[in-house]
């Protein structure tokens, strides 16, 4: 079958309950697929969907390949086991190895990780952009250079403040504590249209309010004539005469083994900060530069929570309406973070009947998290037979920040009226009174005795103004393979200290415009 990008009518994805014609599943085709396009984009998340829409609107024939499935809004639910298996790689059971394992979530569905994130929308801090300009040789990543891209991204994904009254008790308790201490708060923008406050962000928004790429960039892509193929796992980057000319892979058809080939004038990888370097390594691309899979940063975080005497109704409200930026200069960010009930059970060290007794207090428990700007760099490698090896060590310096931040968060919760506070530290899981906070400093918890988590995976194929300093240049093109472009979290030149989706999308817009200009000239 030789598929070519065809035009079609406008797509209203918000109300879409039937699969759009522009999304092609294995059931829609027969035999091996042979597809031609101007550009093939691998991945439909923050980077892939943005770059695909921008290229298609520039008049180019674009095909997107997604490894996961497409799910309509009606299939999203609060059933954590069911949704993790559908929406996330390895059913959400992914972790990086190090002094203490760090679990992480990686979306594998149409929309990628934007389907399962909390929806926070922050521009890259200007101090970070200035560092990228001066230290990475990337003048176009200046605040002025990215301004129009930030504006376009925020408009497209509907980055807005939560409707008044829908924040919920978890956010209200957090704000009450910060206000009592006089600490500076910042109100969160989230990519949402009138979020109803069901706190199901991590399992897919059941109302369609969260504007993941499935509801924002992809409709623009479809309206411009693009096609998206699901369940396509890319295994080979095809090259000809020293240039990337397409991809090959396996179509996950449950009935028969099938393959696909896409021939294109340019290839864009947008598989994320883990899968993109793994794909490059498996294809032996970028070995000479020495940067593929390196400079891996994760913006690590730890969980905190507290029990109150009156209900906070954790399952009502938004995931995160506020952030405390009082300690931003120290690289510490405090935030509320409402989570599904199944995840809340991980707060407590008990099991069986004792855990069940604890969970009876779920309505009274407010959850939150602490993020620190990391100074460590991890590494990603493809081992023999393609097995991934993901390594990251929290440093002692960053652990000291976590200890201080946990003490601050406990102080905030007690100021809000908490009866006791729960920590991720094995030797001190419960802080019963404000006087007990000092015990964190008297016996600081080790990295090995701390539970971490992250949803912010960055670096690994960083952008740099010089070939010796990174994997791709300022235009997103691989230094050592013309025709191959990267446009996802892997190209971020360094850690950014905020939720990264807006940064990823802005840089993807920049890469897409440069690629479109180049292809139009040829």
Short mmCIF file of N, CA, C and O in Angstrom, two decimals, residues 332-411:
data_model
loop_
_atom_site.label_atom_id
_atom_site.label_comp_id
_atom_site.label_asym_id
_atom_site.label_seq_id
_atom_site.Cartn_x
_atom_site.Cartn_y
_atom_site.Cartn_z
N UNK A 332 14.78 25.58 44.91
CA UNK A 332 13.75 24.79 45.59
C UNK A 332 12.37 25.29 45.18
O UNK A 332 12.10 26.49 45.21
N UNK A 333 11.51 24.36 44.80
CA UNK A 333 10.14 24.68 44.43
C UNK A 333 9.19 23.81 45.24
O UNK A 333 9.31 22.58 45.25
N UNK A 334 8.26 24.44 45.95
CA UNK A 334 7.25 23.73 46.72
C UNK A 334 5.92 23.84 45.98
O UNK A 334 5.59 24.91 45.47
N UNK A 335 5.15 22.75 45.96
CA UNK A 335 3.90 22.79 45.21
C UNK A 335 2.90 21.79 45.77
O UNK A 335 3.29 20.71 46.24
N UNK A 336 1.61 22.12 45.72
CA UNK A 336 0.60 21.10 46.00
C UNK A 336 0.55 20.16 44.81
O UNK A 336 1.06 20.48 43.73
N UNK A 337 -0.07 19.03 44.96
CA UNK A 337 -0.17 18.09 43.85
C UNK A 337 -1.17 17.00 44.14
O UNK A 337 -0.81 15.95 44.69
N UNK A 338 -2.42 17.24 43.81
CA UNK A 338 -3.45 16.24 44.05
C UNK A 338 -3.20 15.03 43.16
O UNK A 338 -2.84 15.16 41.99
N UNK A 339 -3.36 13.83 43.72
CA UNK A 339 -3.05 12.59 43.00
C UNK A 339 -4.20 11.60 43.17
O UNK A 339 -5.00 11.71 44.10
N UNK A 340 -4.32 10.62 42.26
CA UNK A 340 -5.37 9.60 42.41
C UNK A 340 -5.23 8.82 43.70
O UNK A 340 -4.13 8.69 44.27
N UNK A 341 -6.33 8.25 44.14
CA UNK A 341 -6.36 7.54 45.41
C UNK A 341 -5.37 6.37 45.44
O UNK A 341 -4.72 6.12 46.46
N UNK A 342 -5.21 5.68 44.31
CA UNK A 342 -4.30 4.53 44.29
C UNK A 342 -2.86 4.95 44.56
O UNK A 342 -2.10 4.22 45.19
N UNK A 343 -2.48 6.13 44.06
CA UNK A 343 -1.13 6.63 44.31
C UNK A 343 -0.97 7.10 45.75
O UNK A 343 0.12 7.06 46.30
N UNK A 344 -2.06 7.57 46.34
CA UNK A 344 -1.98 8.08 47.70
C UNK A 344 -1.57 6.99 48.68
O UNK A 344 -0.94 7.26 49.71
N UNK A 345 -1.88 5.75 48.36
CA UNK A 345 -1.54 4.66 49.28
C UNK A 345 -0.04 4.51 49.46
O UNK A 345 0.43 3.96 50.46
N UNK A 346 0.74 5.03 48.47
CA UNK A 346 2.20 4.92 48.58
C UNK A 346 2.79 5.91 49.58
O UNK A 346 3.99 5.85 49.88
N UNK A 347 1.97 6.79 50.12
CA UNK A 347 2.44 7.76 51.11
C UNK A 347 2.89 7.06 52.39
O UNK A 347 3.87 7.44 53.03
N UNK A 348 2.18 5.99 52.75
CA UNK A 348 2.35 5.40 54.07
C UNK A 348 3.25 4.17 54.02
O UNK A 348 3.23 3.40 53.04
N UNK A 349 4.03 3.92 55.07
CA UNK A 349 4.92 2.76 55.10
C UNK A 349 4.20 1.47 55.49
O UNK A 349 4.78 0.39 55.41
N UNK A 350 2.93 1.55 55.92
CA UNK A 350 2.21 0.36 56.39
C UNK A 350 1.69 -0.48 55.21
O UNK A 350 1.63 -0.03 54.08
N UNK A 351 1.28 -1.70 55.56
CA UNK A 351 0.70 -2.62 54.59
C UNK A 351 -0.54 -3.27 55.21
O UNK A 351 -0.75 -3.21 56.42
N UNK A 352 -1.34 -3.91 54.38
CA UNK A 352 -2.47 -4.70 54.86
C UNK A 352 -3.49 -3.89 55.64
O UNK A 352 -3.81 -2.75 55.29
N UNK A 353 -4.00 -4.46 56.75
CA UNK A 353 -5.05 -3.79 57.52
C UNK A 353 -4.64 -2.40 58.02
O UNK A 353 -5.46 -1.49 58.08
N UNK A 354 -3.36 -2.24 58.40
CA UNK A 354 -2.92 -0.93 58.90
C UNK A 354 -2.97 0.11 57.80
O UNK A 354 -3.32 1.27 58.03
N UNK A 355 -2.60 -0.29 56.57
CA UNK A 355 -2.69 0.65 55.45
C UNK A 355 -4.15 0.97 55.16
O UNK A 355 -4.50 2.13 54.89
N UNK A 356 -5.01 -0.03 55.23
CA UNK A 356 -6.44 0.21 55.00
C UNK A 356 -6.99 1.21 56.01
O UNK A 356 -7.80 2.08 55.67
N UNK A 357 -6.54 1.09 57.26
CA UNK A 357 -6.97 2.03 58.29
C UNK A 357 -6.50 3.44 57.95
O UNK A 357 -7.25 4.42 58.11
N UNK A 358 -5.27 3.55 57.51
CA UNK A 358 -4.74 4.87 57.11
C UNK A 358 -5.57 5.46 55.96
O UNK A 358 -5.88 6.65 55.95
N UNK A 359 -5.90 4.62 54.98
CA UNK A 359 -6.59 5.12 53.80
C UNK A 359 -8.02 5.55 54.09
O UNK A 359 -8.63 6.24 53.27
N UNK A 360 -8.53 5.19 55.24
CA UNK A 360 -9.86 5.70 55.61
C UNK A 360 -9.82 7.20 55.84
O UNK A 360 -10.85 7.87 55.84
N UNK A 361 -8.60 7.73 56.03
CA UNK A 361 -8.44 9.17 56.23
C UNK A 361 -8.16 9.91 54.92
O UNK A 361 -7.77 11.08 54.93
N UNK A 362 -8.35 9.25 53.79
CA UNK A 362 -7.96 9.84 52.51
C UNK A 362 -8.58 11.21 52.28
O UNK A 362 -7.94 12.12 51.73
N UNK A 363 -9.81 11.42 52.69
CA UNK A 363 -10.49 12.70 52.48
C UNK A 363 -9.81 13.84 53.24
O UNK A 363 -10.00 15.01 52.91
N UNK A 364 -9.02 13.49 54.25
CA UNK A 364 -8.41 14.49 55.12
C UNK A 364 -6.94 14.76 54.75
O UNK A 364 -6.29 15.54 55.42
N UNK A 365 -6.46 14.12 53.70
CA UNK A 365 -5.04 14.19 53.38
C UNK A 365 -4.80 15.08 52.16
O UNK A 365 -5.41 14.89 51.10
N UNK A 366 -3.91 16.05 52.33
CA UNK A 366 -3.47 16.92 51.23
C UNK A 366 -2.10 16.45 50.77
O UNK A 366 -1.22 16.18 51.61
N UNK A 367 -1.92 16.33 49.48
CA UNK A 367 -0.65 15.86 48.93
C UNK A 367 0.06 16.98 48.19
O UNK A 367 -0.56 17.92 47.70
N UNK A 368 1.38 16.86 48.14
CA UNK A 368 2.17 17.87 47.44
C UNK A 368 3.53 17.31 47.07
O UNK A 368 3.81 16.13 47.27
N UNK A 369 4.36 18.17 46.53
CA UNK A 369 5.68 17.72 46.11
C UNK A 369 6.70 18.82 46.18
O UNK A 369 6.38 20.00 46.30
N UNK A 370 7.95 18.41 46.11
CA UNK A 370 9.10 19.32 46.15
C UNK A 370 9.99 19.00 44.97
O UNK A 370 10.33 17.83 44.73
N UNK A 371 10.36 20.02 44.20
CA UNK A 371 11.28 19.84 43.08
C UNK A 371 12.52 20.68 43.33
O UNK A 371 12.42 21.80 43.86
N UNK A 372 13.67 20.14 42.94
CA UNK A 372 14.91 20.90 43.06
C UNK A 372 15.61 20.93 41.71
O UNK A 372 15.50 20.00 40.91
N UNK A 373 16.30 22.02 41.45
CA UNK A 373 17.12 22.13 40.25
C UNK A 373 18.31 21.19 40.42
O UNK A 373 19.15 21.40 41.30
N UNK A 374 18.38 20.16 39.59
CA UNK A 374 19.44 19.17 39.78
C UNK A 374 20.76 19.61 39.15
O UNK A 374 20.80 20.30 38.15
N UNK A 375 21.84 19.17 39.78
CA UNK A 375 23.18 19.45 39.30
C UNK A 375 23.88 18.17 38.84
O UNK A 375 25.05 18.18 38.49
N UNK A 376 23.14 17.09 38.86
CA UNK A 376 23.68 15.82 38.39
C UNK A 376 23.31 15.62 36.93
O UNK A 376 22.36 16.22 36.43
N UNK A 377 24.07 14.78 36.25
CA UNK A 377 23.74 14.39 34.88
C UNK A 377 23.76 12.87 34.81
O UNK A 377 24.74 12.23 35.20
N UNK A 378 22.67 12.31 34.33
CA UNK A 378 22.60 10.88 34.15
C UNK A 378 22.99 10.47 32.75
O UNK A 378 23.47 11.28 31.95
N UNK A 379 22.76 9.20 32.44
CA UNK A 379 23.16 8.69 31.14
C UNK A 379 22.19 7.61 30.69
O UNK A 379 21.66 6.84 31.51
N UNK A 380 21.98 7.55 29.38
CA UNK A 380 21.12 6.54 28.78
C UNK A 380 21.92 5.78 27.73
O UNK A 380 22.58 6.39 26.89
N UNK A 381 21.86 4.45 27.80
CA UNK A 381 22.60 3.64 26.84
C UNK A 381 21.75 2.47 26.37
O UNK A 381 20.94 1.93 27.13
N UNK A 382 21.94 2.10 25.11
CA UNK A 382 21.32 0.90 24.57
C UNK A 382 22.32 -0.24 24.72
O UNK A 382 23.37 -0.25 24.07
N UNK A 383 22.01 -1.20 25.57
CA UNK A 383 22.87 -2.34 25.80
C UNK A 383 22.69 -3.37 24.69
O UNK A 383 21.83 -3.20 23.81
N UNK A 384 23.47 -4.42 24.67
CA UNK A 384 23.29 -5.47 23.66
C UNK A 384 21.85 -5.94 23.59
O UNK A 384 21.14 -6.00 24.61
N UNK A 385 21.42 -6.29 22.38
CA UNK A 385 20.04 -6.70 22.09
C UNK A 385 19.04 -5.56 22.30
O UNK A 385 17.83 -5.80 22.43
N UNK A 386 19.54 -4.32 22.36
CA UNK A 386 18.66 -3.17 22.44
C UNK A 386 18.10 -2.87 23.81
O UNK A 386 17.23 -2.01 23.96
N UNK A 387 18.56 -3.57 24.83
CA UNK A 387 18.04 -3.36 26.19
C UNK A 387 18.44 -1.97 26.68
O UNK A 387 19.62 -1.60 26.61
N UNK A 388 17.50 -1.17 27.18
CA UNK A 388 17.84 0.17 27.65
C UNK A 388 18.46 0.15 29.05
O UNK A 388 18.05 -0.64 29.91
N UNK A 389 19.42 1.01 29.27
CA UNK A 389 20.03 1.19 30.59
C UNK A 389 19.97 2.68 30.92
O UNK A 389 20.56 3.50 30.23
N UNK A 390 19.22 3.02 31.96
CA UNK A 390 18.98 4.41 32.33
C UNK A 390 19.52 4.64 33.73
O UNK A 390 19.08 3.98 34.68
N UNK A 391 20.46 5.55 33.86
CA UNK A 391 21.16 5.76 35.13
C UNK A 391 21.12 7.22 35.53
O UNK A 391 21.32 8.12 34.71
N UNK A 392 20.82 7.43 36.81
CA UNK A 392 20.83 8.80 37.34
C UNK A 392 21.06 8.71 38.85
O UNK A 392 20.39 7.94 39.54
N UNK A 393 22.00 9.51 39.35
CA UNK A 393 22.29 9.57 40.78
C UNK A 393 21.98 10.95 41.33
O UNK A 393 22.50 11.95 40.83
N UNK A 394 21.12 11.00 42.33
CA UNK A 394 20.91 12.25 43.07
C UNK A 394 22.18 12.55 43.85
O UNK A 394 22.73 11.67 44.54
N UNK A 395 22.67 13.77 43.76
CA UNK A 395 23.92 14.13 44.45
C UNK A 395 23.65 14.47 45.91
O UNK A 395 22.51 14.78 46.30
N UNK A 396 24.70 14.44 46.71
CA UNK A 396 24.57 14.83 48.12
C UNK A 396 24.17 16.30 48.25
O UNK A 396 23.43 16.67 49.16
N UNK A 397 24.66 17.13 47.32
CA UNK A 397 24.30 18.55 47.37
C UNK A 397 22.81 18.74 47.12
O UNK A 397 22.14 19.54 47.80
N UNK A 398 22.26 18.02 46.14
CA UNK A 398 20.83 18.11 45.88
C UNK A 398 20.02 17.48 47.02
O UNK A 398 18.93 17.94 47.34
N UNK A 399 20.56 16.43 47.63
CA UNK A 399 19.86 15.83 48.76
C UNK A 399 19.76 16.81 49.92
O UNK A 399 18.73 16.86 50.60
N UNK A 400 20.79 17.61 50.14
CA UNK A 400 20.74 18.63 51.19
C UNK A 400 19.62 19.62 50.92
O UNK A 400 18.93 20.08 51.85
N UNK A 401 19.40 19.94 49.64
CA UNK A 401 18.29 20.83 49.29
C UNK A 401 16.96 20.16 49.55
O UNK A 401 15.99 20.81 50.00
N UNK A 402 16.87 18.86 49.28
CA UNK A 402 15.62 18.15 49.54
C UNK A 402 15.31 18.14 51.04
O UNK A 402 14.15 18.29 51.44
N UNK A 403 16.32 17.96 51.86
CA UNK A 403 16.09 17.94 53.31
C UNK A 403 15.59 19.30 53.78
O UNK A 403 14.61 19.39 54.54
N UNK A 404 16.24 20.36 53.35
CA UNK A 404 15.77 21.71 53.72
C UNK A 404 14.36 21.95 53.20
O UNK A 404 13.51 22.48 53.92
N UNK A 405 14.11 21.55 51.96
CA UNK A 405 12.79 21.78 51.37
C UNK A 405 11.71 20.99 52.10
O UNK A 405 10.58 21.49 52.29
N UNK A 406 12.03 19.77 52.53
CA UNK A 406 11.05 18.98 53.28
C UNK A 406 10.71 19.65 54.61
O UNK A 406 9.55 19.66 55.04
N UNK A 407 11.72 20.22 55.25
CA UNK A 407 11.46 20.95 56.50
C UNK A 407 10.57 22.16 56.23
O UNK A 407 9.65 22.46 57.01
N UNK A 408 10.82 22.86 55.15
CA UNK A 408 9.99 24.01 54.79
C UNK A 408 8.55 23.59 54.48
O UNK A 408 7.59 24.25 54.90
N UNK A 409 8.41 22.50 53.75
CA UNK A 409 7.07 22.03 53.40
C UNK A 409 6.30 21.60 54.64
O UNK A 409 5.10 21.86 54.77
N UNK A 410 7.00 20.95 55.58
CA UNK A 410 6.35 20.57 56.83
C UNK A 410 5.90 21.81 57.60
O UNK A 410 4.79 21.86 58.16
N UNK A 411 6.75 22.83 57.62
CA UNK A 411 6.39 24.08 58.28
C UNK A 411 5.15 24.70 57.64
O UNK A 411 4.25 25.19 58.32
#
